[in-house]
Coordinates of C-alpha atoms and ligand atoms in Angstrom, one line a residue:
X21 CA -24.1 -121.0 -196.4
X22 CA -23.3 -118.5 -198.7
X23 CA -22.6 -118.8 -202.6
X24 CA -20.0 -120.4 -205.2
X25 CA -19.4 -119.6 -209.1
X26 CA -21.4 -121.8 -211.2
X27 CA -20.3 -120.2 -214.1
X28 CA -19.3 -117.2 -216.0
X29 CA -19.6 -115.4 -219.6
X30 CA -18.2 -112.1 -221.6
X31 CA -19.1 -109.7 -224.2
X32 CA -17.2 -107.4 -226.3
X33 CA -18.2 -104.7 -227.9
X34 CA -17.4 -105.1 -232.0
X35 CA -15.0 -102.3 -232.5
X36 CA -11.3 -101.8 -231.4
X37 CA -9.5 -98.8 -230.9
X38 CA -5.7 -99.2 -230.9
X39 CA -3.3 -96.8 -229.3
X40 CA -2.1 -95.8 -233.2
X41 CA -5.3 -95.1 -234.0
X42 CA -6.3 -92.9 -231.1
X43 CA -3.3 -90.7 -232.0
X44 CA -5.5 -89.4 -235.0
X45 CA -7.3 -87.1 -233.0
X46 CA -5.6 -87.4 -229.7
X47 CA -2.4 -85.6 -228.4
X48 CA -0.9 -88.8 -227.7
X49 CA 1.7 -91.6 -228.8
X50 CA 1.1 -95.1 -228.5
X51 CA 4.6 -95.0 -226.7
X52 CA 3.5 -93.1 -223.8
X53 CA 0.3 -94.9 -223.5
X54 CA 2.3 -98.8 -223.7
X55 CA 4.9 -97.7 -221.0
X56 CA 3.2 -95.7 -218.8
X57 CA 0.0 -97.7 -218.3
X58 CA 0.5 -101.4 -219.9
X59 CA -2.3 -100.3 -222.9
X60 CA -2.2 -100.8 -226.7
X61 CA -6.0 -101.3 -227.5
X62 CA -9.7 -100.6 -225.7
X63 CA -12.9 -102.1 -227.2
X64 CA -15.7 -99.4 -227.4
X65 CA -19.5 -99.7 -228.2
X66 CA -20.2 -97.6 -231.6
X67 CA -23.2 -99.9 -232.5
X68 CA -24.0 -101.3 -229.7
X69 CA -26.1 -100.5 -226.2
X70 CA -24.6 -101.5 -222.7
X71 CA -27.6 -103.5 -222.4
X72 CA -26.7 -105.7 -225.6
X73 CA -23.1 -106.4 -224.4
X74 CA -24.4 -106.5 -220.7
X75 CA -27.1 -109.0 -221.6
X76 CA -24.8 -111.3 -224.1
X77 CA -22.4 -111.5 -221.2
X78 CA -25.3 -112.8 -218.9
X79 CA -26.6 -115.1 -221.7
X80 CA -23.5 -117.1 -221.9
X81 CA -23.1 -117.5 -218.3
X82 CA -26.6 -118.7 -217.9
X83 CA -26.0 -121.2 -220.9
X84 CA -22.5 -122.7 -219.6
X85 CA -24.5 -123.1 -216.0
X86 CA -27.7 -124.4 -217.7
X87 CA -29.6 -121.4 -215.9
X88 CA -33.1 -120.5 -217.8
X89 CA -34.0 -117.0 -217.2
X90 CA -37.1 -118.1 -215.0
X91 CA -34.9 -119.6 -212.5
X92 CA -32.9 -116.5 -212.0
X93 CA -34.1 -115.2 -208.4
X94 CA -32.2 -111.8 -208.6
X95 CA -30.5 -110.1 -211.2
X96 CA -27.5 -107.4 -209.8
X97 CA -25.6 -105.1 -212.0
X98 CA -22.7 -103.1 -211.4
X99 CA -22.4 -100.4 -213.6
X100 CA -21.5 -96.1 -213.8
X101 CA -22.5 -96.2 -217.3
X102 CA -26.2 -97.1 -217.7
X103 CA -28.0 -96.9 -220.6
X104 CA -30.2 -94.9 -219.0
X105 CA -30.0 -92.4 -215.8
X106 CA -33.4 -94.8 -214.5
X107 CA -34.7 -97.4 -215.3
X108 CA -31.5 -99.3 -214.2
X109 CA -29.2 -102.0 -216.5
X110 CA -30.5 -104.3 -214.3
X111 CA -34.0 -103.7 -215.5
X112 CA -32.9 -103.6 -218.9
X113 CA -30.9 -106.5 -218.7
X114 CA -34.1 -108.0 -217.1
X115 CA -36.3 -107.5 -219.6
X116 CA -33.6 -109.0 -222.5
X117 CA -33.5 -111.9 -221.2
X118 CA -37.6 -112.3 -220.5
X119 CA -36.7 -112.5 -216.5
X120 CA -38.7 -111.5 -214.2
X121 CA -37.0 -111.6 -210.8
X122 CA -36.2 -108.6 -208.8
X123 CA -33.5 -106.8 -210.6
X124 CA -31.0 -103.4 -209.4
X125 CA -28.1 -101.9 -210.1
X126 CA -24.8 -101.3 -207.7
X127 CA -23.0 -97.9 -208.1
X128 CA -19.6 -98.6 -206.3
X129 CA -17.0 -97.8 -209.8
X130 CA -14.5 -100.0 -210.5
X131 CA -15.1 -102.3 -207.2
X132 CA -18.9 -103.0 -208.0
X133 CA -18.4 -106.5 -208.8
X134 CA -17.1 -107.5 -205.6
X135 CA -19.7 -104.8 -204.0
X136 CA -22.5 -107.0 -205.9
X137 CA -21.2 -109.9 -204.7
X138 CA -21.1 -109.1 -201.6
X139 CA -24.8 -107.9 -201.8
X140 CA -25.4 -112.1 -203.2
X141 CA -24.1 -113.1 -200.3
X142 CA -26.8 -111.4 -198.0
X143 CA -29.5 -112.9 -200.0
X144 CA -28.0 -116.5 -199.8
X145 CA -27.1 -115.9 -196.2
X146 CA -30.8 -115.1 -195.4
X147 CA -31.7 -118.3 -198.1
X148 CA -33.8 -115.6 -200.1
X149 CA -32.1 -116.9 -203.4
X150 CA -31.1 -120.0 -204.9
X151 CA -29.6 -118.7 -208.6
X152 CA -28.3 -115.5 -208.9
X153 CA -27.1 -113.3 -211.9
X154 CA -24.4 -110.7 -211.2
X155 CA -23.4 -108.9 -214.5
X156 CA -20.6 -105.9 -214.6
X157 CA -20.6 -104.1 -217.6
X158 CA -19.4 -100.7 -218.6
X159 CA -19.6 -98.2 -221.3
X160 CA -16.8 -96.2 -220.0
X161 CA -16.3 -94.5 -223.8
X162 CA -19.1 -92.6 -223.2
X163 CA -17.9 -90.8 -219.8
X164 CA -14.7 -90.1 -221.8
X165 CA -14.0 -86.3 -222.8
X166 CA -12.2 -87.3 -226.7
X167 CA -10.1 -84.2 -226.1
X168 CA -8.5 -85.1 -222.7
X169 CA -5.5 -87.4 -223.2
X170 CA -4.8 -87.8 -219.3
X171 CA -8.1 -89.9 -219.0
X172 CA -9.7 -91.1 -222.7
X173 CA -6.3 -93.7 -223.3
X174 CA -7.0 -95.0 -220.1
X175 CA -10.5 -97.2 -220.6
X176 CA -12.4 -99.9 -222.3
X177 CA -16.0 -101.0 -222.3
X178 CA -17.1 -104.6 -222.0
X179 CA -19.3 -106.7 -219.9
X180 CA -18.8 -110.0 -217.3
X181 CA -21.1 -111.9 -215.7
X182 CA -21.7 -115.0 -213.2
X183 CA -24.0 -117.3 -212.0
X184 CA -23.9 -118.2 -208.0
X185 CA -25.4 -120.8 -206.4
X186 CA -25.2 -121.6 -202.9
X187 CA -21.9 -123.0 -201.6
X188 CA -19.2 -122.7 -199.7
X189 CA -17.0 -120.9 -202.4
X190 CA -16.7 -117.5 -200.7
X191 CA -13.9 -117.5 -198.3
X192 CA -13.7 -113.5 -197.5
X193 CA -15.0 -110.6 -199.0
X194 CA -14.0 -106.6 -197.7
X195 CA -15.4 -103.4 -198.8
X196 CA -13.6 -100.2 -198.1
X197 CA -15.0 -96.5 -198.9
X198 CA -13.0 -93.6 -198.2
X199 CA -15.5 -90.7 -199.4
X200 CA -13.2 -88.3 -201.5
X201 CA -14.6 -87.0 -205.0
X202 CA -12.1 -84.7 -205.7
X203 CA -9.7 -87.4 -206.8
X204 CA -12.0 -89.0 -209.8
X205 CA -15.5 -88.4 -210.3
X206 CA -18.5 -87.7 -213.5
X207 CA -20.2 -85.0 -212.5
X208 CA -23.9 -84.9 -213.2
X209 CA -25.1 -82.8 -215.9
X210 CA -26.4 -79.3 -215.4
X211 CA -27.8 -78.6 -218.5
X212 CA -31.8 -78.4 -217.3
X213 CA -32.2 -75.8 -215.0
X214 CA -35.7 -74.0 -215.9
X215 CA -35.1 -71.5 -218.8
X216 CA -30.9 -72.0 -219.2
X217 CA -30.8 -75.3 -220.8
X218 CA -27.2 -75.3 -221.9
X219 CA -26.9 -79.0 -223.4
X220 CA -23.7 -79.4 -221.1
X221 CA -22.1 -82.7 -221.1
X222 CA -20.7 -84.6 -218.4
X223 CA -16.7 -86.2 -218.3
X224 CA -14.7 -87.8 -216.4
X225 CA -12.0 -86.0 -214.2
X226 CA -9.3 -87.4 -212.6
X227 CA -6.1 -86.8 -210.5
X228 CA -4.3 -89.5 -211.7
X229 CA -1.0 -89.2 -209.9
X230 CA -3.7 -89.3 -206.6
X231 CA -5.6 -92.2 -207.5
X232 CA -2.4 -93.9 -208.5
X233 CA -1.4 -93.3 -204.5
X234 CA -4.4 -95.1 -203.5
X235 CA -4.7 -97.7 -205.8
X236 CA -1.0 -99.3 -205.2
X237 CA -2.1 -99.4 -201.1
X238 CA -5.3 -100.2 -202.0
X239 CA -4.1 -103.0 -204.1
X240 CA -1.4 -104.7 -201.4
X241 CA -3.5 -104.0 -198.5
X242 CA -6.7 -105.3 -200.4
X243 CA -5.2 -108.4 -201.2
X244 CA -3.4 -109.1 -197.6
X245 CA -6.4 -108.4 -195.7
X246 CA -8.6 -111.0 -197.8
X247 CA -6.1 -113.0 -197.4
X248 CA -5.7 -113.5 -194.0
X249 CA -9.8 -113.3 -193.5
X250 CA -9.9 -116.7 -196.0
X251 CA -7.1 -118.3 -193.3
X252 CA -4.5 -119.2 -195.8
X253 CA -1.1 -117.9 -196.7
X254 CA 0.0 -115.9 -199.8
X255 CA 1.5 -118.8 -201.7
X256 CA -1.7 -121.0 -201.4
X257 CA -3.3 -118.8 -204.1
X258 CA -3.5 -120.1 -207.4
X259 CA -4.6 -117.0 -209.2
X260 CA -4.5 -112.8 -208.6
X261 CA -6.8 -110.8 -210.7
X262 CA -6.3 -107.4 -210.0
X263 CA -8.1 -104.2 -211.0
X264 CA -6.5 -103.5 -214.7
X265 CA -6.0 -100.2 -214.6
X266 CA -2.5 -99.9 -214.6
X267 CA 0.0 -102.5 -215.4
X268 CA 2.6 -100.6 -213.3
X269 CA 0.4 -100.9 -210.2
X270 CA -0.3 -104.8 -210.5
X271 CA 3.6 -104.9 -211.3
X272 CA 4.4 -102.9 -207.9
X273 CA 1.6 -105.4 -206.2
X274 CA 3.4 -108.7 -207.6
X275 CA 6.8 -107.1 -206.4
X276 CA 5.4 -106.7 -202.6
X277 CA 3.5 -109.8 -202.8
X278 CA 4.2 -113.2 -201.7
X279 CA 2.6 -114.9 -205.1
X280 CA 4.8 -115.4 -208.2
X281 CA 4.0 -113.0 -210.6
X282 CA 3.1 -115.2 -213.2
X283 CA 0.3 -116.3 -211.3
X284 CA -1.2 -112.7 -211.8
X285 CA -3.7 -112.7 -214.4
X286 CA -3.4 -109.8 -217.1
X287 CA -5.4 -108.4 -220.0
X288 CA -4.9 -104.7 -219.9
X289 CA -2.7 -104.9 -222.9
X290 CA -6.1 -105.8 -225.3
X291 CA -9.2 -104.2 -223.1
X292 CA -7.4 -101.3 -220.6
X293 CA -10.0 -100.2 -217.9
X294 CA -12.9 -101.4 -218.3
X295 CA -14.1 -100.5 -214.6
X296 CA -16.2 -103.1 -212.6
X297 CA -16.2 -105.4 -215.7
X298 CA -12.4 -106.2 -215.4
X299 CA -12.7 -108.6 -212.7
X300 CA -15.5 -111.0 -214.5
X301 CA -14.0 -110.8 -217.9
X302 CA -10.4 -112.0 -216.5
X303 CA -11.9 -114.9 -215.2
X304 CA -14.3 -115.4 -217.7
X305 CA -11.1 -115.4 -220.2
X306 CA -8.7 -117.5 -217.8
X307 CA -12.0 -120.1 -217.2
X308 CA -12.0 -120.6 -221.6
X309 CA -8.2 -120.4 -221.5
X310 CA -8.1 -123.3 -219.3
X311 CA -6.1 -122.2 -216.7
X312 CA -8.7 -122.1 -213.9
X313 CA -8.9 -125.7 -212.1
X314 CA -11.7 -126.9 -209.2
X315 CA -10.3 -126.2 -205.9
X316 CA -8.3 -123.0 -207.2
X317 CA -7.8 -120.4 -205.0
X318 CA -9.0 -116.8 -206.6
X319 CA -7.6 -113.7 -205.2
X320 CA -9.4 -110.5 -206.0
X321 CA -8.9 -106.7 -205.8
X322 CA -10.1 -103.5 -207.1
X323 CA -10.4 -99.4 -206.3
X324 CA -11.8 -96.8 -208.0
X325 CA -13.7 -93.5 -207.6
X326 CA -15.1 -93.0 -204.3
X327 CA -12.7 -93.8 -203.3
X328 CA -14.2 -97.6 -202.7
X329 CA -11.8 -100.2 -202.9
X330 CA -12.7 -104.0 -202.1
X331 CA -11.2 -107.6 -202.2
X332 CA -11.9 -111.2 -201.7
X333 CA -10.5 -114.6 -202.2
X334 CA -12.9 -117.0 -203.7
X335 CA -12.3 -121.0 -204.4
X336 CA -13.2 -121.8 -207.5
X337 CA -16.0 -124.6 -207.9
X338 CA -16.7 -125.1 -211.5
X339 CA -15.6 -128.1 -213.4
Ligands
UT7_16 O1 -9.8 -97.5 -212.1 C1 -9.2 -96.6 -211.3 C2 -9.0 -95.4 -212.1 N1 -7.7 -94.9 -212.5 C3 -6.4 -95.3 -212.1 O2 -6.2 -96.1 -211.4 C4 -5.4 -94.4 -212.7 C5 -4.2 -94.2 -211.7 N2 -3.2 -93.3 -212.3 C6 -2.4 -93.7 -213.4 O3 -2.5 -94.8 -213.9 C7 -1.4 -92.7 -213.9 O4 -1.3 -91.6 -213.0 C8 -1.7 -92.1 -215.3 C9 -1.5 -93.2 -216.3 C10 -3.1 -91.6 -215.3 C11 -0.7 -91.0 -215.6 O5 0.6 -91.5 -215.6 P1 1.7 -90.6 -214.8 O6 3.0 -91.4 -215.0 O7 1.2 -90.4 -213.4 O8 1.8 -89.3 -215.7 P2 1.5 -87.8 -215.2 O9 0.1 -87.6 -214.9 O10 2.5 -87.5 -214.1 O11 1.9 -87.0 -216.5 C12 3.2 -87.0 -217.0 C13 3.3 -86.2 -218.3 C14 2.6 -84.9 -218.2 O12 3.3 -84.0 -219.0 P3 4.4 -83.0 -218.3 O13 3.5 -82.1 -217.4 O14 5.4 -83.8 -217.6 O15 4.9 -82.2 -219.5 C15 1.2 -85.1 -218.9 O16 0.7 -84.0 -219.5 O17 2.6 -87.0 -219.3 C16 1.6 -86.1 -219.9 N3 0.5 -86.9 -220.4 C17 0.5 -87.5 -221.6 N4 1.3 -87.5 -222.6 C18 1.0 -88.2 -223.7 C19 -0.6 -87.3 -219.7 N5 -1.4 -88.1 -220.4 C20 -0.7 -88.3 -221.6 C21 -1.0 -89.0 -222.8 N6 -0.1 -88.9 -223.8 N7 -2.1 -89.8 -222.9

């Protein structure tokens, strides 16, 4: 027995940043952005903490499923962009809702939904947990060097959550890690060593060209492999959500692919890359959108820095 979706929630952050207005005080145009990566707005958190959107996210989950916070039995985040260095979101998050299970965080970049959900599988495997809370959420504005055009146009922050239950709802779920920083990677800061505090700031760095490689294999092998492990064919899936960070790599996926291409779900265009929250907030829009049906088959796949890539096919068993 593992777990299936009981439900699922979002939050925003209240301010949007379009490509036009970016170009104020980036070398960029919104024309490079739009046809090279699929992009014409991000939402970023001025006001707010990750914690707020990560915990508003969870709230509305737990609401659609009917879930108090006392009978959450393990809270799991997946996050690169913590409030704080320790304690984790997931403590955080914890303590904003008044829970009090055992709470942690997953560091796996843009896969660590599906690496979260694959830890919620282990725990309803082992019948250790009835309810659980898995929340992605991402500040990724505040890894973002303002001056560096080849990464800042890129993301998004927001948050997605869902509540599992036990079921039968999993039908495969693969984690890959190739270890290779040099491709993408936030360094840690540097500025504390004992009498040279320098204040330095930490950014994110990334061969893009390199990470595009990856991502489109990633991406078509991901999705195969998952799959094949869930025994059923390429046309039996009712819905693709793929990593959004490029719309020309989920366009290359849907042209390899054996799924009609409208059946790949898409919101780059309004949130760009928001990391592991991409996943969660897709379905938590296609879910209010209607589009989602019991019995649905969910195909899902993401890569990121690590390299880590994962994917899974899940049926979905919400009304
Ligand atoms: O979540 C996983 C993380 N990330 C990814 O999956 C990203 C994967 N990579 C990509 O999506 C693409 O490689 C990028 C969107 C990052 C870049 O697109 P590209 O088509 O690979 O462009 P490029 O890096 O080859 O750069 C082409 C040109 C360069 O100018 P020159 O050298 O040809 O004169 C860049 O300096 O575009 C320039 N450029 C820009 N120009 C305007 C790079 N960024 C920008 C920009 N605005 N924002």
């Amino acid at each position: 027995m593992s777990f299936s979706i009981l439900s699922t929630g979002r939050a925003l952050p209240r301010t949007v940043l379009t490509n036009e207005q970016l170009c104020r005080f980036v070398d960029t145009t919104d024309e490079w952005i739009r046809s090279r990566t699929g992009i014409a707005q991000r939402y970023v958190c001025m006001e707010e903490s990750l914690t707020d959107l990560a915990a508003q996210a969870a709230r509305n989950a737990m609401q659609r499923a009917g879930v108090e916070a006392s009978d959450l039995d393990l809270i799991l985040c997946a996050t690169i962009s913590s409030d704080y260095i320790t304690p984790s979101l997931a403590c955080t998050v914890q303590e904003a809702l008044g829970a009090s299970c055992p709470a942690f965080d997953i560091s796996a970049a843009c896969p660590g939904f599906l690496f979260a959900l694959d830890v919620a599988d282990g725990y309803f495997a082992r019948g250790k947990a009835k309810r659980i809370l898995v929340v992605a959420a991402e500040a990724m504005s505040r890894l973002m060097d303002w001056r560096d055009r080849s990464t800042c146009v890129l993301f998004g922050d927001g948050a997605g959550a869902v509540i599992l239950g036990p079921g039968d709802g999993l039908r495969s779920l693969l984690l890959q890690t190739q270890g290779r920083a040099e491709v993408l990677y936030v360094p840690a800061t540097r500025g504390n060593l004992p009498g040279r505090a320098t204040g330095a700031k930490s950014y994110a760095v990334m061969d893009g060209q390199e990470v595009f490689k990856f991502a489109v294999t990633a991406m078509c092998r991901g999705l195969r492999h998952a799959i094949r492990e869930a025994g059923v064919a390429e046309e039996e899936i009712s819905w693709v959500l793929p990593h959004q960070a490029n719309l020309r790599i989920i366009e290359f996926a849907m042209s390899k692919m054996k799924i009609p291409p409208e059946r790949f779900l898409i919101n780059i265009d309004r949130l760009a890359n928001t990391s592991a929250a991409c996943i969660p907030i897709l379905l938590d829009e296609s879910r209010e959108q209607g589009k989602l049906k019991k019995g649905d088959l969910l195909a899902m796949c993401a890569f990121g820095a690590g390299l880590t890539s994962a994917s899974a096919v899940i049926r979905w068993d919400a009304d």
